[in-house]
Short mmCIF file of C-alpha atoms in Angstrom, two decimals:
data_model
loop_
_atom_site.label_atom_id
_atom_site.label_comp_id
_atom_site.label_asym_id
_atom_site.label_seq_id
_atom_site.Cartn_x
_atom_site.Cartn_y
_atom_site.Cartn_z
CA TYR A 1 65.90 -0.95 24.24
CA LEU A 2 63.05 -0.27 26.61
CA PRO A 3 60.40 -3.35 27.23
CA PHE A 4 58.56 -4.39 24.31
CA GLY A 5 61.19 -2.97 21.77
CA ARG A 6 61.11 0.65 21.90
CA MET A 7 64.76 2.37 21.28
CA LEU A 8 66.60 4.41 23.62
CA GLY A 9 68.12 7.83 22.35
CA SER A 10 71.59 8.54 21.75
CA GLY A 11 73.45 9.52 25.26
CA VAL A 12 71.14 7.56 27.28
CA GLY A 13 73.07 4.98 29.45
CA GLY A 14 76.47 5.76 27.27
CA ARG A 15 74.93 4.97 24.35
CA GLY A 16 76.67 6.31 21.02
CA SER A 17 75.56 8.37 18.21
CA CYS A 18 74.38 5.09 16.14
CA TYR A 19 71.26 5.23 18.45
CA PRO A 20 68.61 7.57 16.92
CA ASP A 21 67.49 10.88 19.10
CA PRO A 22 64.74 11.29 19.74
CA PRO A 23 64.12 7.53 18.75
CA ASP A 24 60.46 7.60 17.87
CA ALA A 25 61.20 10.54 15.16
CA ASN A 26 64.41 8.82 13.51
CA TYR A 27 64.91 5.30 12.80
CA ASP A 28 67.97 5.64 10.45
CA SER A 29 70.19 3.97 12.68
CA ARG A 30 72.94 1.63 10.96
CA ALA A 31 71.49 -1.52 11.64
CA PRO A 32 67.53 -1.79 10.47
CA GLN A 33 67.04 -5.09 12.57
CA LYS A 34 65.51 -3.68 15.78
CA PHE A 35 64.77 -5.40 18.93
CA THR A 36 62.48 -8.43 17.55
CA GLY A 37 65.04 -9.17 15.04
CA LYS A 38 62.81 -8.01 12.32
CA GLU A 39 63.57 -4.81 9.94
CA ARG A 40 62.10 -1.77 11.45
CA ASP A 41 60.70 0.75 8.54
CA GLU A 42 60.56 4.76 8.53
CA THR A 43 57.08 4.12 10.12
CA GLY A 44 58.84 3.00 13.29
CA LEU A 45 57.06 -0.54 12.91
CA ASP A 46 58.40 -4.02 12.58
CA TYR A 47 57.53 -6.34 9.59
CA PHE A 48 56.75 -9.63 10.58
CA GLY A 49 55.33 -11.35 7.29
CA ALA A 50 52.17 -11.84 8.72
CA ARG A 51 51.59 -8.27 10.15
CA TYR A 52 53.26 -5.28 11.45
CA TYR A 53 54.31 -4.70 15.28
CA SER A 54 55.06 -1.39 17.15
CA GLY A 55 57.67 -1.53 19.88
CA SER A 56 56.71 1.84 21.34
CA HIS A 57 53.36 0.09 21.75
CA GLY A 58 54.22 -3.14 22.63
CA ARG A 59 51.30 -4.32 20.39
CA PHE A 60 50.78 -5.74 16.94
CA THR A 61 49.04 -3.07 14.60
CA SER A 62 46.34 -5.96 13.60
CA PRO A 63 44.92 -8.47 15.56
CA ASP A 64 46.09 -11.99 14.83
CA PRO A 65 44.13 -13.32 11.77
CA LEU A 66 43.91 -17.12 13.30
CA LEU A 67 40.83 -16.04 15.28
CA ASN A 68 40.84 -19.19 16.84
CA SER A 69 44.46 -19.29 18.10
CA GLY A 70 43.42 -18.14 21.53
CA ARG A 71 44.00 -20.88 24.25
CA PRO A 72 41.51 -21.22 27.02
CA TRP A 73 44.22 -22.30 29.41
CA GLN A 74 46.39 -19.34 28.51
CA PRO A 75 44.81 -15.85 29.42
CA GLN A 76 47.63 -14.15 28.06
CA SER A 77 46.77 -15.58 24.47
CA TRP A 78 43.52 -13.95 24.47
CA ASN A 79 44.39 -10.48 23.29
CA ARG A 80 44.61 -10.80 19.73
CA TYR A 81 47.22 -7.84 19.50
CA ALA A 82 49.55 -8.93 22.26
CA TYR A 83 53.13 -9.86 21.26
CA THR A 84 54.72 -12.91 22.95
CA LEU A 85 52.16 -13.35 25.46
CA ASN A 86 53.19 -10.03 26.88
CA ASN A 87 56.50 -11.41 27.96
CA PRO A 88 59.06 -10.65 25.57
CA LEU A 89 62.08 -11.56 27.65
CA LYS A 90 60.94 -15.20 27.65
CA PHE A 91 59.22 -15.67 24.23
CA VAL A 92 60.04 -14.72 20.91
CA ASP A 93 57.80 -14.59 17.84
CA PRO A 94 59.49 -15.35 14.62
CA THR A 95 56.36 -15.19 12.34
CA GLY A 96 53.86 -12.94 13.91
CA PHE A 97 52.02 -16.11 14.72
CA TYR A 98 53.87 -18.34 17.42
CA GLU A 99 55.96 -18.10 20.15
CA TRP A 100 59.02 -20.08 20.86
CA ALA A 101 60.98 -20.04 24.17
CA ALA A 102 63.26 -16.92 24.02
CA GLU A 103 66.27 -18.79 25.68
CA CYS A 104 66.47 -21.16 22.72
CA GLU A 105 67.44 -18.31 20.52
CA THR A 106 70.91 -17.85 21.89
CA GLY A 107 71.75 -21.78 22.46
CA GLY A 108 74.05 -23.33 19.86
CA ASN A 109 71.91 -26.29 19.44
CA CYS A 110 68.54 -24.49 19.47
CA GLU A 111 67.97 -25.33 15.81
CA ALA A 112 68.97 -28.98 16.36
CA GLN A 113 66.51 -29.34 19.44
CA ARG A 114 63.80 -27.86 16.93
CA LYS A 115 64.58 -30.20 14.44
CA ARG A 116 64.50 -33.14 16.66
CA PHE A 117 60.96 -31.85 17.84
CA ARG A 118 59.70 -31.54 14.31
CA ALA A 119 60.86 -34.97 13.54
CA ALA A 120 58.84 -36.47 16.67
CA HIS A 121 55.87 -34.17 15.82
CA GLY A 122 56.12 -36.35 12.24
CA ARG A 123 56.22 -39.57 14.10
CA ILE A 124 53.03 -38.72 16.19
CA LYS A 125 51.34 -38.13 12.90
CA GLU A 126 52.54 -41.26 11.50
CA ALA A 127 51.48 -42.93 14.24
CA LEU A 128 47.67 -41.34 14.13
CA ASP A 129 47.61 -42.32 10.62
CA LYS A 130 47.88 -45.85 11.50
CA ALA A 131 45.35 -45.90 14.30
CA PRO A 132 41.99 -47.64 13.81
CA PRO A 133 39.42 -44.91 13.33
CA SER A 134 37.37 -43.86 16.60
CA SER A 135 39.90 -46.25 18.90
CA GLN A 136 41.43 -44.74 22.12
CA MET A 137 44.64 -44.53 20.57
CA TYR A 138 43.18 -42.65 17.68
CA TRP A 139 41.66 -39.80 20.07
CA ASP A 140 44.53 -39.68 22.36
CA LEU A 141 46.70 -39.00 19.42
CA MET A 142 44.16 -36.67 17.82
CA ARG A 143 44.00 -34.75 20.86
CA VAL A 144 47.82 -34.14 21.10
CA ILE A 145 48.18 -33.06 17.36
CA LYS A 146 45.14 -30.76 17.76
CA MET A 147 46.48 -29.03 20.85
CA LEU A 148 50.01 -28.81 19.42
CA GLY A 149 48.86 -27.38 16.15
CA GLU A 150 51.41 -26.85 13.08
CA GLU A 151 54.48 -24.77 13.34
CA GLY A 152 53.17 -21.08 12.55
CA ASP A 153 49.96 -21.88 14.24
CA PRO A 154 49.55 -20.96 17.96
CA GLY A 155 49.26 -24.41 20.25
CA ILE A 156 51.34 -25.74 22.76
CA LEU A 157 54.16 -23.67 23.38
CA VAL A 158 57.49 -25.96 23.49
CA ALA A 159 60.78 -25.20 25.42
CA PHE A 160 63.96 -27.03 25.82
CA ASP A 161 65.52 -26.99 29.35
CA ASN A 162 68.59 -29.58 30.23
CA LYS A 163 68.28 -28.65 33.91
CA ILE A 164 64.93 -30.11 34.75
CA SER A 165 64.84 -33.37 36.43
CA ASP A 166 62.59 -35.58 34.14
CA TYR A 167 62.34 -36.23 30.28
CA GLY A 168 59.60 -33.67 30.51
CA TYR A 169 57.55 -31.08 32.15
CA SER A 170 54.13 -29.36 31.51
CA SER A 171 52.75 -26.29 33.13
CA GLY A 172 50.50 -23.11 32.21
CA GLY A 173 50.26 -24.22 28.46
CA MET A 174 53.89 -25.02 27.76
CA ILE A 175 55.82 -28.12 27.69
CA THR A 176 59.67 -28.47 28.28
CA ILE A 177 61.59 -31.37 27.23
CA ASN A 178 65.11 -32.29 28.58
CA LEU A 179 66.68 -33.81 25.49
CA ASP A 180 70.04 -34.32 27.36
CA LEU A 181 68.57 -36.48 29.88
CA LEU A 182 66.41 -38.50 27.36
CA ASP A 183 69.62 -38.98 25.37
CA GLN A 184 71.42 -40.24 28.21
CA GLU A 185 68.97 -42.96 28.74
CA ILE A 186 68.90 -43.99 25.21
CA ASP A 187 72.64 -44.31 24.77
CA ARG A 188 72.58 -46.35 27.76
CA ILE A 189 70.06 -48.74 26.45
CA LEU A 190 72.01 -48.56 22.92
CA ALA A 191 75.08 -49.36 24.98
CA SER A 192 73.68 -52.59 26.51
CA GLY A 193 72.60 -54.12 22.92
CA ARG A 194 69.00 -53.21 23.34
CA ALA A 195 66.94 -51.21 20.52
CA ALA A 196 65.84 -47.68 20.95
CA ASP A 197 64.71 -44.85 18.52
CA ARG A 198 65.36 -41.32 19.44
CA ASP A 199 62.49 -39.56 17.40
CA ILE A 200 60.17 -42.21 18.65
CA GLU A 201 60.78 -41.65 22.31
CA THR A 202 60.70 -38.01 21.77
CA ALA A 203 57.44 -38.43 20.41
CA GLY A 204 56.48 -40.44 23.35
CA VAL A 205 57.69 -37.74 25.64
CA VAL A 206 55.83 -34.94 23.72
CA VAL A 207 52.36 -37.06 23.91
CA HIS A 208 52.69 -37.58 27.42
CA GLU A 209 53.44 -33.98 28.54
CA VAL A 210 50.57 -32.61 25.89
CA THR A 211 48.13 -35.24 27.48
CA HIS A 212 49.06 -33.68 30.97
CA GLU A 213 48.12 -30.11 29.53
CA TYR A 214 44.96 -31.46 28.10
CA LEU A 215 43.75 -33.19 31.70
CA SER A 216 45.10 -30.35 33.79
CA PHE A 217 43.92 -27.23 31.74
CA GLY A 218 47.31 -25.94 31.98
CA ARG A 219 47.00 -25.49 35.58
CA PRO A 220 50.63 -24.89 37.02
CA ASP A 221 49.55 -25.83 40.40
CA LYS A 222 47.98 -29.37 39.52
CA TYR A 223 50.60 -31.39 41.61
CA ILE A 224 49.48 -29.28 44.52
CA SER A 225 46.17 -28.71 44.35
CA PHE A 226 44.95 -32.06 42.77
CA PRO A 227 44.32 -35.08 45.40
CA PHE A 228 46.73 -37.91 44.64
CA HIS A 229 44.18 -40.13 43.24
CA GLN A 230 43.39 -37.77 40.40
CA VAL A 231 47.06 -36.96 39.68
CA LEU A 232 47.50 -40.70 39.43
CA GLN A 233 44.76 -41.22 37.13
CA ASP A 234 46.40 -38.49 34.90
CA GLU A 235 49.46 -39.97 34.86
CA LYS A 236 47.93 -43.16 33.78
CA SER A 237 46.16 -41.55 31.03
CA ALA A 238 49.47 -39.82 29.74
CA TYR A 239 51.43 -42.95 29.87
CA ARG A 240 48.29 -44.80 27.98
CA ALA A 241 48.47 -42.26 25.50
CA GLN A 242 52.30 -42.42 25.09
CA SER A 243 51.90 -46.16 24.66
CA ALA A 244 50.10 -45.73 21.58
CA ILE A 245 53.08 -44.35 19.75
CA TYR A 246 54.94 -47.54 20.31
CA ILE A 247 52.09 -49.80 19.61
CA LEU A 248 51.25 -48.32 16.30
CA LEU A 249 55.02 -47.93 15.23
CA ASP A 250 55.57 -51.39 16.73
CA THR A 251 58.56 -50.37 18.41
CA ILE A 252 59.79 -51.20 21.64
CA SER A 253 59.49 -48.48 24.68
CA MET A 254 62.03 -47.96 27.08
CA HIS A 255 59.38 -47.38 29.70
CA GLY A 256 58.01 -50.95 29.11
CA LEU A 257 54.81 -49.87 27.65
CA HIS A 258 55.34 -52.18 24.42
CA ASP A 259 57.46 -54.86 22.99
CA PRO A 260 57.02 -56.17 19.58
CA SER A 261 58.04 -59.66 20.86
CA TRP A 262 54.90 -59.67 23.15
CA THR A 263 52.01 -62.34 22.06
CA MET A 264 48.54 -60.96 21.51
CA ALA A 265 47.27 -62.84 24.52
CA ASP A 266 49.90 -61.19 26.86
CA ALA A 267 50.51 -57.52 25.40
CA PRO A 268 47.42 -55.92 27.11
CA LYS A 269 48.13 -57.25 30.58
CA LEU A 270 51.92 -56.54 30.23
CA ARG A 271 51.18 -53.07 29.02
CA GLU A 272 48.72 -52.25 31.77
CA LYS A 273 51.21 -53.49 34.33
CA ALA A 274 53.87 -51.16 32.77
CA ILE A 275 51.19 -48.01 32.89
CA ASN A 276 50.35 -48.71 36.58
CA GLU A 277 53.99 -48.98 37.44
CA ASN A 278 55.22 -45.91 35.81
CA ALA A 279 52.20 -43.79 37.06
CA LYS A 280 52.72 -44.66 40.75
CA ASN A 281 56.55 -43.85 40.22
CA SER A 282 55.86 -40.51 38.17
CA THR A 283 53.30 -39.34 40.63
CA GLU A 284 55.34 -40.14 43.88
CA LYS A 285 58.18 -38.30 42.01
CA ALA A 286 56.22 -35.08 40.91
CA ARG A 287 54.66 -34.77 44.27
CA GLN A 288 57.42 -35.15 46.58
CA ALA A 289 59.25 -32.33 44.35
CA HIS A 290 56.36 -30.05 44.81
CA GLY A 291 56.25 -30.52 48.61
CA ARG A 292 53.23 -33.01 48.64
CA ARG A 293 52.88 -36.98 49.62
CA SER A 294 50.52 -39.42 48.78
CA GLY A 295 49.05 -39.58 52.52
CA LYS A 296 48.25 -35.70 52.17
CA LYS A 297 45.07 -34.53 50.51
#
């Protein structure tokens, strides 16, 4: 295939006779599923259910019917005809609406990771339903739900990568989650006899990273361009939003953000202390990883 899915003809690059020649005139090859994994018909278009895609043009033949699906922090989403943010090697679009990280398509545990994310998404909604209307916790979680959208609606792009050095990372309209690292810590906690909930901890990571995307407007250089005090405040906001998950679901947090055993009098003070400590540690770690230290502006 050429970029975006146009087929190469037979004899090109040693390809056999199962490849049509010329490719744009004859699509009667042995496998109707082409570059996108969708069936290509006699018109040379791939049917996605929501709309048709033209591999020869690298564009959908009609605009995204969700007119509000463009994301301000992701300019590649502004073109309503574009396929996978103009990056078909990195992203896939299984429905004609929503992009998944393409590397996940070849991973053996890809569906398990997506299932885990869906469960976490459900726990965020559950927590939101329990939040007092107009409270800070309500607005923090509502913002996350709106930015994520639903599966099938363009929102924050979700990827999984077990090579990143933290539980999660956010940049340029995408959050990346390291479930292996998260599970290692949860397993360590469980082995010590303490409690931990995988879906709720995953939900906490999602809330944390989506909050970062909101506060940084998706800027990939936020740790370099933003001053230390602003990055620190953003981390505090992210941990505060994350703490809402544990408070509303009344579950102990592995970050010390909430413990059901806390008394009502002590809880706010202990939670604020945990937020400040976690935020400072995360800020120092992230900025050192990006070549900046707290003494520099």
